[in-house]
Amino acid sequence: MLTTITPDRYRKMLEAVVDGNQNMVRVWGGGVYEPGVFYDICDELGIMIWHDFQGFACGVYPAHDSYVNQVKKEAEVNVENLRHHPSIILWCGNNEDYQQIVQWNLKPELPARIFYEHIFPEIVSRCSPGIPYWPGSPFGGKEWWETEDVTVGDIHEWHVWPIGKGGEYYQNYDLLSGRFVSEFGLPSVPSMKTVEHWLYGADESQRHPQSKSMAQHCRAGSFERRFANYMNENFRMTGDLETYAYSTQLMQAEGLGHAYRSWRREWRGPGRQYNAGALVWQLGDCWPVTSWSLIDYFMRKKPAYYVIARELRPIVVGILRKVEKDRSNDRPRQFYEFGAFRNKSASIEIWASNFTLKSVPARLEVSYYDLGSGTFFHIETRDVDLLPNQSTELIAQPLVSPPKSPPSTDADGRLLPRVQRVELDRTHTVVVHAKLLSSSGEVIARTTNWPEPLKHIDPVVNPGLHVTVEGELVTVSVVRPIKGLFLDTFEEQEGQEVKWSDNSIDVLPGDPQTFRAQGLNGARLTTAYLGQEKAHAL
């Protein structure tokens, strides 16, 4: 395992960090002090390292004399060893050792506080002066053991993914921010090519989501109930393995994308900088598995990798939809209801985040597409000025509703009951598409907001998807909107690596998108998207 990791693998993984617009990695306290090549590459690529002291994660550690002396020597050696690396910008005492006092209802004292609050900070100050030290991840609050104060220090945002009391919808990530989110995530099944690797030679009975082979390759505790909750709430149920795998990937991408988009919004300018950053759990895998990773064991990037990369560009635009119901309920604000509750109205908020150091003038174009009639029914534009190094609020207004349709009749001209008509006066069929354009008409940023839950969107039988390839440039266009379009190669040749500049995109009519597929070399492509989750060869 550890001894099989080559310098080339380290480089590919860390280059993926840079290509994904991420600028920091965290060396988790339950891992190891990495070999020198890891730190050398981080120095070279300009990647910052949040470094936990190793061997202190999720536990209650002793503090007897012999152990203290042993830990002290190990810590001194490693800090001295690594202090010449400019990439290490923070040393941290532990991972979740403070948190477990409350979370796991253990004894209200940590003997190892002597390390976190005395020994480690003294070693960092003496052996690597000038480098900040932080007692734990997470850490911050009025009491020494508090770790969930969103106004102080850092938090681990795991209200999303747990089940039962305290479990949250991923649509609520925007309400679950903190000063710095040093850990959060959602899992997904990896590429079907990776799944086929562990199913090789298995009986056909193992090719379904709840098989023993799939369970053996899942890192998450209570994963059956957790996946079932999130999948059933957002996607149509299926027993088809490939459809299920794609849906988990789209779920991960939707949730993490919403988190990054919303938390960057919280950098609102001087005096209102409520969130200064986030580190996703996790970057890669140490074996072929269903996990929280953005990149699987075979270095295949999941849809979430590309969605996060877009959300971390210097300038982005975001949309939040809120649906008002006829009475209070525990459902996400973004969900439309078709059962016991009634939808009264919907509104949208649109903002842009500009993380350059200059104001950026732009034109905001907002298009409204009705899935019921298959047409754009409203377009509005306005000139905006994006303030430097902060988010700027652009629009807050009721969601425009499609025009009402004339009453529907049957073949004999009789008026159909209203429940049998397509109700175009409701916004649950509206897709909102926003673009920021430069003075020359170039697209600076784009985003698309779909009605939720996604399971209530009727699949488009033929969206008119058109894919053209010219060398390494791939252009996609559609006649009807597509959600979560993911392109891949039909077959992987030995040693073939296709590096996509973008992927897992939403595409709307009249807005073709072009990106680069480095190393494609004429390979045959496949497409998958919401409604056609099984990859289709072009």
Coordinates of C-alpha atoms in Angstrom, one line a residue:
M1 CA 0.0 0.0 0.0
L2 CA 2.2 2.9 1.2
T3 CA 5.4 1.5 -0.3
T4 CA 3.7 1.1 -3.7
I5 CA 3.0 4.8 -4.1
T6 CA 5.4 6.2 -6.7
P7 CA 6.6 9.8 -7.2
D8 CA 4.6 9.8 -10.4
R9 CA 1.4 8.9 -8.6
Y10 CA 2.0 11.7 -6.1
R11 CA 2.6 14.2 -8.9
K12 CA -0.5 13.2 -10.8
M13 CA -2.7 13.5 -7.7
L14 CA -1.2 16.9 -6.7
E15 CA -1.4 18.2 -10.3
A16 CA -5.1 17.3 -10.2
V17 CA -5.4 19.5 -7.1
V18 CA -4.1 22.5 -9.1
D19 CA -6.1 21.7 -12.2
G20 CA -9.2 21.5 -10.0
N21 CA -8.5 25.1 -8.7
Q22 CA -7.8 23.9 -5.2
N23 CA -5.0 25.5 -3.3
M24 CA -4.7 23.5 -0.1
V25 CA -4.5 19.9 1.0
R26 CA -4.8 18.6 4.6
V27 CA -2.6 15.8 5.8
W28 CA -5.0 14.0 8.1
G29 CA -4.0 13.0 11.6
G30 CA -4.9 9.4 11.0
G31 CA -2.4 9.0 8.2
V32 CA 1.4 9.2 8.0
Y33 CA 4.2 11.7 7.6
E34 CA 4.5 11.6 3.8
P35 CA 7.8 11.0 1.9
G36 CA 9.8 14.0 0.9
V37 CA 8.6 13.9 -2.7
F38 CA 5.1 14.8 -1.6
Y39 CA 6.3 18.0 0.1
D40 CA 8.7 18.8 -2.8
I41 CA 5.8 18.7 -5.3
C42 CA 3.6 20.8 -3.1
D43 CA 6.4 23.4 -2.9
E44 CA 6.8 23.3 -6.7
L45 CA 3.1 23.6 -7.5
G46 CA 2.3 26.2 -4.8
I47 CA -0.1 24.0 -2.9
M48 CA -0.5 24.9 0.8
I49 CA -0.5 22.1 3.4
W50 CA -2.5 22.0 6.6
H51 CA -0.6 19.4 8.5
D52 CA -2.0 17.4 11.4
F53 CA 0.4 15.8 13.8
Q54 CA 0.3 12.1 12.9
G55 CA -1.1 9.4 15.2
F56 CA -3.7 11.6 16.8
A57 CA -7.1 11.0 15.3
C58 CA -10.5 10.1 16.7
G59 CA -9.4 8.8 20.0
V60 CA -8.4 9.2 23.6
Y61 CA -4.7 9.0 23.9
P62 CA -2.6 8.4 27.1
A63 CA -0.2 10.8 28.6
H64 CA 2.1 8.7 30.8
D65 CA 5.7 9.7 31.0
S66 CA 7.2 7.1 28.6
Y67 CA 4.6 7.8 25.9
V68 CA 4.9 11.6 26.3
N69 CA 8.7 11.3 25.8
Q70 CA 8.3 9.1 22.7
V71 CA 5.7 11.4 21.1
K72 CA 7.8 14.5 21.9
K73 CA 10.8 13.0 20.1
E74 CA 8.8 12.0 17.1
A75 CA 7.2 15.4 16.8
E76 CA 10.5 17.2 17.1
V77 CA 12.1 15.1 14.4
N78 CA 9.3 15.5 11.9
V79 CA 8.9 19.3 12.4
E80 CA 12.7 19.8 12.0
N81 CA 12.6 17.5 9.0
L82 CA 9.9 19.4 7.2
R83 CA 10.4 23.0 8.4
H84 CA 12.2 24.0 5.2
H85 CA 9.1 23.4 3.1
P86 CA 7.3 26.6 2.3
S87 CA 4.1 24.6 1.5
I88 CA 3.5 23.8 5.2
I89 CA 1.5 26.8 6.4
L90 CA -0.1 25.3 9.5
W91 CA 0.6 22.6 12.1
C92 CA -2.5 21.1 13.8
G93 CA -2.6 19.0 17.0
N94 CA -5.1 16.3 16.2
N95 CA -8.2 15.3 14.2
E96 CA -11.5 15.2 16.1
D97 CA -10.0 14.3 19.5
Y98 CA -11.8 17.3 21.1
Q99 CA -15.0 16.6 19.1
Q100 CA -15.4 13.0 20.4
I101 CA -15.9 14.3 24.0
V102 CA -19.5 15.3 23.0
Q103 CA -20.0 13.2 19.8
W104 CA -19.1 9.9 21.4
N105 CA -20.1 10.7 25.0
L106 CA -16.8 9.8 26.4
K107 CA -15.2 10.9 29.7
P108 CA -15.0 14.7 29.9
E109 CA -11.2 14.8 29.9
L110 CA -8.5 14.3 27.4
P111 CA -5.1 13.3 28.9
A112 CA -3.6 14.1 25.5
R113 CA -4.4 17.8 25.9
I114 CA -0.8 18.0 27.2
F115 CA 0.3 17.4 23.6
Y116 CA -2.3 19.6 21.8
E117 CA -2.1 22.6 24.1
H118 CA 1.5 22.5 25.4
I119 CA 4.0 20.1 23.8
F120 CA 3.1 20.5 20.1
P121 CA 2.8 24.3 20.1
E122 CA 6.1 24.6 22.0
I123 CA 7.8 22.3 19.4
V124 CA 6.4 24.3 16.4
S125 CA 7.4 27.6 18.0
R126 CA 10.9 26.4 18.8
C127 CA 11.7 24.3 15.7
S128 CA 9.7 26.1 13.0
P129 CA 9.2 29.7 14.3
G130 CA 6.6 31.8 12.4
I131 CA 4.4 28.8 11.3
P132 CA 0.9 29.0 12.9
Y133 CA -0.2 26.2 15.2
W134 CA -3.8 25.1 15.8
P135 CA -4.8 22.8 18.6
G136 CA -7.2 20.5 16.7
S137 CA -9.4 20.0 13.7
P138 CA -12.1 21.0 14.5
F139 CA -11.5 23.5 17.4
G140 CA -13.2 26.6 18.7
G141 CA -15.8 27.7 21.2
K142 CA -16.3 29.0 24.7
E143 CA -15.4 25.6 26.3
W144 CA -12.1 23.8 25.6
W145 CA -14.0 20.8 24.2
E146 CA -16.4 22.8 21.9
T147 CA -16.0 22.2 18.2
E148 CA -19.2 23.4 16.5
D149 CA -19.1 27.2 17.1
V150 CA -19.6 28.5 13.5
T151 CA -18.2 31.9 14.5
V152 CA -14.9 30.8 15.9
G153 CA -12.1 28.6 14.5
D154 CA -12.9 25.7 12.2
I155 CA -15.7 23.1 12.0
H156 CA -16.2 19.6 10.5
E157 CA -19.5 19.8 8.7
W158 CA -21.0 16.3 9.0
H159 CA -24.6 17.2 9.6
V160 CA -25.0 16.2 6.0
W161 CA -24.7 12.4 5.5
P162 CA -25.5 11.2 9.1
I163 CA -28.9 9.6 9.6
G164 CA -31.4 10.2 12.4
K165 CA -31.3 13.1 14.7
G166 CA -29.1 15.9 13.4
G167 CA -29.1 14.6 9.8
E168 CA -29.5 17.4 7.2
Y169 CA -30.4 17.6 3.5
Y170 CA -27.4 18.5 1.3
Q171 CA -29.6 21.3 0.0
N172 CA -29.0 22.9 3.4
Y173 CA -25.2 23.3 3.1
D174 CA -25.7 27.0 2.6
L175 CA -27.1 27.1 6.2
L176 CA -24.3 25.0 7.6
S177 CA -21.3 27.3 7.0
G178 CA -18.5 28.2 9.4
R179 CA -15.5 30.4 9.6
F180 CA -13.4 27.6 8.0
V181 CA -14.8 24.2 7.1
S182 CA -11.8 21.9 7.4
E183 CA -13.7 18.7 6.6
F184 CA -17.0 17.8 4.9
G185 CA -18.1 15.5 2.1
L186 CA -20.5 13.1 0.4
P187 CA -19.7 9.7 -1.0
S188 CA -20.4 8.1 -4.3
V189 CA -19.8 5.0 -6.3
P190 CA -16.7 5.4 -8.6
S191 CA -16.6 5.0 -12.4
M192 CA -18.2 1.9 -13.7
K193 CA -14.8 1.0 -15.1
T194 CA -13.5 0.8 -11.5
V195 CA -16.6 -1.1 -10.4
E196 CA -16.0 -3.6 -13.2
H197 CA -12.5 -4.1 -11.8
W198 CA -13.7 -5.4 -8.5
L199 CA -16.6 -7.3 -10.1
Y200 CA -14.3 -9.1 -12.5
G201 CA -15.1 -12.8 -12.4
A202 CA -18.0 -12.3 -10.0
D203 CA -21.3 -14.0 -10.5
E204 CA -24.0 -12.1 -12.3
S205 CA -25.9 -11.9 -9.1
Q206 CA -23.4 -9.4 -7.7
R207 CA -24.2 -6.8 -10.4
H208 CA -26.7 -4.8 -8.4
P209 CA -26.4 -2.0 -5.9
Q210 CA -27.1 -4.1 -2.8
S211 CA -24.8 -7.1 -3.6
K212 CA -22.2 -8.5 -1.3
S213 CA -19.4 -7.4 -3.6
M214 CA -20.7 -3.8 -3.6
A215 CA -20.9 -3.9 0.2
Q216 CA -17.4 -5.2 0.5
H217 CA -16.2 -2.2 -1.5
C218 CA -17.8 0.6 0.5
R219 CA -16.0 2.7 3.1
A220 CA -19.0 4.3 4.8
G221 CA -20.7 3.0 8.0
S222 CA -24.4 2.5 7.8
F223 CA -24.1 3.2 4.1
E224 CA -27.3 1.3 3.2
R225 CA -29.6 3.6 5.2
R226 CA -27.6 6.8 4.4
F227 CA -27.5 6.2 0.6
A228 CA -31.2 5.1 0.7
N229 CA -32.2 8.4 2.3
Y230 CA -30.4 10.7 0.0
M231 CA -31.0 8.7 -3.2
N232 CA -34.8 8.2 -2.5
E233 CA -35.2 11.9 -1.7
N234 CA -33.6 13.1 -4.9
F235 CA -33.5 10.4 -7.6
R236 CA -35.8 7.8 -9.0
M237 CA -35.2 4.4 -7.4
T238 CA -33.5 1.8 -9.5
G239 CA -32.0 -1.7 -9.2
D240 CA -29.8 -1.2 -12.2
L241 CA -26.2 -0.9 -11.1
E242 CA -24.9 1.6 -13.7
T243 CA -27.9 3.9 -13.2
Y244 CA -27.4 3.7 -9.5
A245 CA -23.7 4.5 -9.8
Y246 CA -24.3 7.5 -12.0
S247 CA -27.0 8.8 -9.6
T248 CA -24.7 8.6 -6.6
Q249 CA -22.1 10.5 -8.5
L250 CA -24.6 13.2 -9.5
M251 CA -25.8 13.4 -5.9
Q252 CA -22.2 13.9 -4.7
A253 CA -21.6 16.6 -7.4
E254 CA -24.8 18.4 -6.6
G255 CA -24.2 18.5 -2.9
L256 CA -20.6 19.5 -2.9
G257 CA -21.1 22.0 -5.7
H258 CA -23.9 23.6 -3.6
A259 CA -21.6 23.8 -0.6
Y260 CA -18.7 25.4 -2.3
R261 CA -20.9 27.8 -4.2
S262 CA -22.8 28.9 -1.1
W263 CA -19.8 29.1 1.2
R264 CA -17.9 31.3 -1.3
R265 CA -20.9 33.6 -1.3
E266 CA -20.3 34.0 2.5
W267 CA -17.1 35.9 1.7
R268 CA -19.2 39.1 1.5
G269 CA -16.6 41.8 1.9
P270 CA -14.9 43.7 4.8
G271 CA -16.7 43.0 8.1
R272 CA -18.8 40.3 6.6
Q273 CA -16.3 37.6 5.7
Y274 CA -18.2 34.7 7.3
N275 CA -16.5 31.8 5.5
A276 CA -12.8 31.9 4.6
G277 CA -12.5 28.4 3.0
A278 CA -13.3 24.7 2.9
L279 CA -11.4 21.5 2.5
V280 CA -13.4 18.6 1.1
W281 CA -13.1 15.1 2.5
Q282 CA -11.5 13.5 0.4
L283 CA -9.2 13.8 -2.6
G284 CA -8.2 10.2 -3.5
D285 CA -8.5 6.5 -2.6
C286 CA -6.0 3.9 -1.4
W287 CA -8.0 1.1 -3.0
P288 CA -10.9 0.6 -5.5
V289 CA -13.9 1.5 -3.4
T290 CA -17.1 3.5 -2.9
S291 CA -16.0 6.5 -0.9
W292 CA -16.0 10.3 -0.4
S293 CA -13.1 10.7 -2.9
L294 CA -13.2 13.1 -5.8
I295 CA -10.7 10.8 -7.7
D296 CA -10.8 7.1 -7.5
Y297 CA -8.0 4.6 -7.0
F298 CA -7.3 4.4 -10.7
M299 CA -7.1 8.2 -10.9
R300 CA -10.5 8.5 -12.6
K301 CA -12.1 11.7 -11.7
K302 CA -15.7 11.7 -10.5
P303 CA -18.3 14.3 -11.7
A304 CA -17.9 16.1 -8.3
Y305 CA -14.2 16.9 -9.2
Y306 CA -15.3 18.9 -12.2
V307 CA -18.2 20.6 -10.5
I308 CA -16.0 21.8 -7.6
A309 CA -13.3 22.9 -10.1
R310 CA -15.9 25.2 -11.7
E311 CA -17.0 26.5 -8.4
L312 CA -13.4 27.4 -7.4
R313 CA -12.8 29.5 -10.5
P314 CA -11.8 33.1 -9.9
I315 CA -15.3 34.4 -10.9
V316 CA -18.5 32.4 -10.5
V317 CA -22.2 33.0 -10.5
G318 CA -24.7 31.3 -8.3
I319 CA -28.5 30.8 -8.0
L320 CA -30.5 29.8 -5.0
R321 CA -34.2 28.9 -5.5
K322 CA -36.7 29.0 -2.5
V323 CA -40.1 27.5 -2.7
E324 CA -42.8 28.7 -0.3
K325 CA -45.3 26.0 0.8
D326 CA -48.7 26.5 2.4
R327 CA -47.4 25.5 5.8
S328 CA -44.1 24.9 7.6
N329 CA -42.4 21.5 7.0
D330 CA -39.1 19.8 7.3
R331 CA -38.4 19.6 3.6
P332 CA -35.6 21.6 1.9
R333 CA -36.6 25.1 0.9
Q334 CA -35.7 24.2 -2.7
F335 CA -38.1 21.3 -3.0
Y336 CA -41.4 21.5 -4.8
E337 CA -44.2 19.4 -3.2
F338 CA -46.8 17.2 -4.8
G339 CA -48.2 15.5 -1.8
A340 CA -49.6 16.8 1.5
F341 CA -48.2 20.3 1.0
R342 CA -48.9 22.9 -1.6
N343 CA -46.5 25.1 -3.4
K344 CA -47.5 28.8 -3.1
S345 CA -44.7 30.6 -4.8
A346 CA -41.0 30.5 -5.6
S347 CA -38.2 33.1 -5.6
I348 CA -34.6 33.2 -6.7
E349 CA -31.4 34.9 -5.5
I350 CA -28.5 35.4 -7.9
W351 CA -25.0 36.5 -6.9
A352 CA -21.5 36.4 -8.2
S353 CA -18.2 35.8 -6.4
N354 CA -15.2 37.7 -7.7
F355 CA -11.9 36.4 -6.2
T356 CA -9.7 38.6 -8.3
L357 CA -8.3 41.9 -6.8
K358 CA -10.0 44.2 -9.3
S359 CA -13.7 45.1 -9.9
V360 CA -15.0 43.3 -13.0
P361 CA -17.8 44.9 -15.1
A362 CA -20.1 42.3 -16.7
R363 CA -23.5 41.8 -18.3
L364 CA -25.8 39.4 -16.4
E365 CA -28.1 37.4 -18.7
V366 CA -30.8 35.3 -17.0
S367 CA -32.9 32.9 -19.2
Y368 CA -36.0 31.0 -18.1
Y369 CA -36.8 27.7 -19.8
D370 CA -40.0 25.9 -19.4
L371 CA -39.6 22.1 -19.5
G372 CA -43.4 21.8 -20.1
S373 CA -43.5 23.6 -23.4
G374 CA -39.9 23.1 -24.3
T375 CA -39.2 26.9 -24.8
F376 CA -37.4 29.9 -23.4
F377 CA -40.2 32.2 -22.2
H378 CA -38.4 35.0 -20.6
I379 CA -34.9 36.6 -20.8
E380 CA -33.6 39.5 -18.8
T381 CA -30.3 41.3 -18.8
R382 CA -28.6 43.9 -16.7
D383 CA -25.1 45.4 -16.4
V384 CA -23.4 44.6 -13.1
D385 CA -20.1 45.5 -11.4
L386 CA -18.5 42.6 -9.5
L387 CA -16.6 44.0 -6.5
P388 CA -13.1 42.7 -5.9
N389 CA -12.3 39.8 -3.5
Q390 CA -15.9 39.2 -2.4
S391 CA -19.4 38.2 -3.5
T392 CA -21.9 40.6 -4.9
E393 CA -25.6 40.2 -4.7
L394 CA -27.2 40.7 -8.1
I395 CA -30.9 39.7 -8.0
A396 CA -33.5 38.8 -5.4
Q397 CA -37.0 38.5 -6.9
P398 CA -40.0 36.2 -7.5
L399 CA -39.3 33.4 -9.9
V400 CA -40.9 34.2 -13.3
S401 CA -43.7 31.7 -14.1
P402 CA -44.4 30.4 -17.6
P403 CA -47.5 31.8 -19.3
K404 CA -50.7 30.0 -18.7
S405 CA -51.8 27.5 -21.3
P406 CA -55.4 27.4 -22.7
P407 CA -57.7 24.8 -21.1
S408 CA -57.0 21.3 -22.4
T409 CA -59.7 19.3 -24.1
D410 CA -60.1 15.6 -25.2
A411 CA -60.6 14.4 -28.8
D412 CA -64.3 15.3 -28.5
G413 CA -63.6 18.8 -27.4
R414 CA -64.7 18.2 -23.8
L415 CA -62.7 20.1 -21.1
L416 CA -60.3 17.8 -19.3
P417 CA -60.3 17.9 -15.5
R418 CA -57.5 20.2 -14.2
V419 CA -55.5 17.3 -12.7
Q420 CA -55.1 15.9 -16.3
R421 CA -53.8 19.2 -17.8
V422 CA -50.2 20.5 -17.9
E423 CA -50.2 23.4 -15.4
L424 CA -47.8 25.9 -17.0
D425 CA -48.6 28.6 -14.4
R426 CA -46.4 26.8 -11.9
T427 CA -42.7 27.2 -11.6
H428 CA -41.9 23.6 -10.9
T429 CA -41.1 23.2 -14.7
V430 CA -38.8 26.2 -14.9
V431 CA -35.0 25.9 -15.4
V432 CA -33.1 29.1 -14.7
H433 CA -29.8 29.7 -16.6
A434 CA -27.5 32.6 -15.7
K435 CA -24.4 33.8 -17.6
L436 CA -21.9 36.6 -16.9
L437 CA -20.7 38.1 -20.2
S438 CA -17.7 40.3 -20.8
S439 CA -18.0 43.5 -23.0
S440 CA -16.9 41.4 -26.0
G441 CA -19.6 38.8 -25.3
E442 CA -17.3 36.1 -23.9
V443 CA -18.8 33.9 -21.2
I444 CA -17.0 34.7 -17.9
A445 CA -19.2 32.3 -15.8
R446 CA -22.4 30.3 -16.1
T447 CA -24.7 28.3 -13.9
T448 CA -28.0 26.5 -14.2
N449 CA -30.7 26.0 -11.5
W450 CA -33.1 23.1 -11.9
P451 CA -36.4 22.5 -10.0
E452 CA -35.9 20.0 -7.2
P453 CA -36.1 17.2 -6.3
L454 CA -34.6 16.0 -9.5
K455 CA -36.6 12.8 -9.5
H456 CA -39.7 14.8 -10.5
I457 CA -38.1 16.0 -13.7
D458 CA -39.5 13.9 -16.5
P459 CA -36.7 12.4 -18.7
V460 CA -36.4 13.9 -22.2
V461 CA -36.5 11.1 -24.7
N462 CA -34.4 12.9 -27.3
P463 CA -32.7 16.1 -26.1
G464 CA -31.0 16.6 -29.5
L465 CA -27.5 16.2 -28.0
H466 CA -24.8 16.9 -30.6
V467 CA -21.2 16.2 -29.9
T468 CA -18.4 17.3 -32.3
V469 CA -14.7 16.5 -31.9
E470 CA -11.9 18.4 -33.6
G471 CA -8.6 17.0 -32.4
E472 CA -8.7 17.5 -28.7
L473 CA -11.6 20.0 -28.7
V474 CA -15.0 18.7 -27.8
T475 CA -18.1 20.8 -28.4
V476 CA -21.6 19.9 -27.1
S477 CA -25.0 21.4 -27.9
V478 CA -28.6 20.4 -27.3
V479 CA -32.1 21.1 -28.5
R480 CA -33.6 20.6 -25.0
P481 CA -31.8 21.0 -21.6
I482 CA -29.5 18.3 -20.2
K483 CA -28.6 17.9 -16.6
G484 CA -25.2 16.5 -15.5
L485 CA -23.7 15.5 -19.0
F486 CA -20.7 13.3 -18.4
L487 CA -18.4 12.3 -21.2
D488 CA -16.0 9.4 -21.1
T489 CA -14.1 7.1 -23.5
F490 CA -15.8 3.9 -24.6
E491 CA -12.7 1.8 -23.9
E492 CA -9.5 2.6 -22.1
Q493 CA -6.3 1.6 -23.9
E494 CA -3.3 0.5 -21.8
G495 CA -1.6 3.7 -20.5
Q496 CA -4.3 6.0 -22.1
E497 CA -5.2 9.0 -19.9
V498 CA -7.7 11.6 -21.1
K499 CA -7.4 14.9 -19.3
W500 CA -10.7 16.8 -19.5
S501 CA -10.6 20.5 -19.0
D502 CA -14.3 20.3 -17.9
N503 CA -17.0 17.7 -17.6
S504 CA -20.3 16.9 -15.8
I505 CA -22.0 20.0 -17.2
D506 CA -25.5 21.3 -17.7
V507 CA -26.2 22.3 -21.3
L508 CA -29.1 24.5 -22.5
P509 CA -30.3 25.2 -26.1
G510 CA -28.4 28.1 -27.7
D511 CA -25.4 27.8 -25.3
P512 CA -23.0 25.3 -26.7
Q513 CA -19.9 24.5 -24.6
T514 CA -16.4 23.6 -25.8
F515 CA -13.7 22.0 -23.7
R516 CA -10.4 20.2 -24.2
A517 CA -9.9 16.4 -23.9
Q518 CA -6.1 16.1 -23.8
G519 CA -4.9 12.6 -24.9
L520 CA -8.2 11.7 -26.6
N521 CA -6.5 10.5 -29.7
G522 CA -9.6 9.7 -31.6
A523 CA -11.1 7.5 -28.9
R524 CA -14.8 6.8 -29.1
L525 CA -16.9 8.7 -26.6
T526 CA -19.8 7.9 -24.3
T527 CA -22.4 10.2 -22.8
A528 CA -24.5 9.9 -19.7
Y529 CA -26.9 12.4 -18.1
L530 CA -30.0 12.6 -15.9
G531 CA -32.6 10.5 -17.7
Q532 CA -30.0 8.5 -19.6
E533 CA -27.8 7.4 -16.7
K534 CA -26.4 4.4 -18.6
A535 CA -23.4 5.5 -20.7
H536 CA -24.3 5.6 -24.4
A537 CA -21.6 5.2 -27.0
L538 CA -21.5 7.9 -29.8

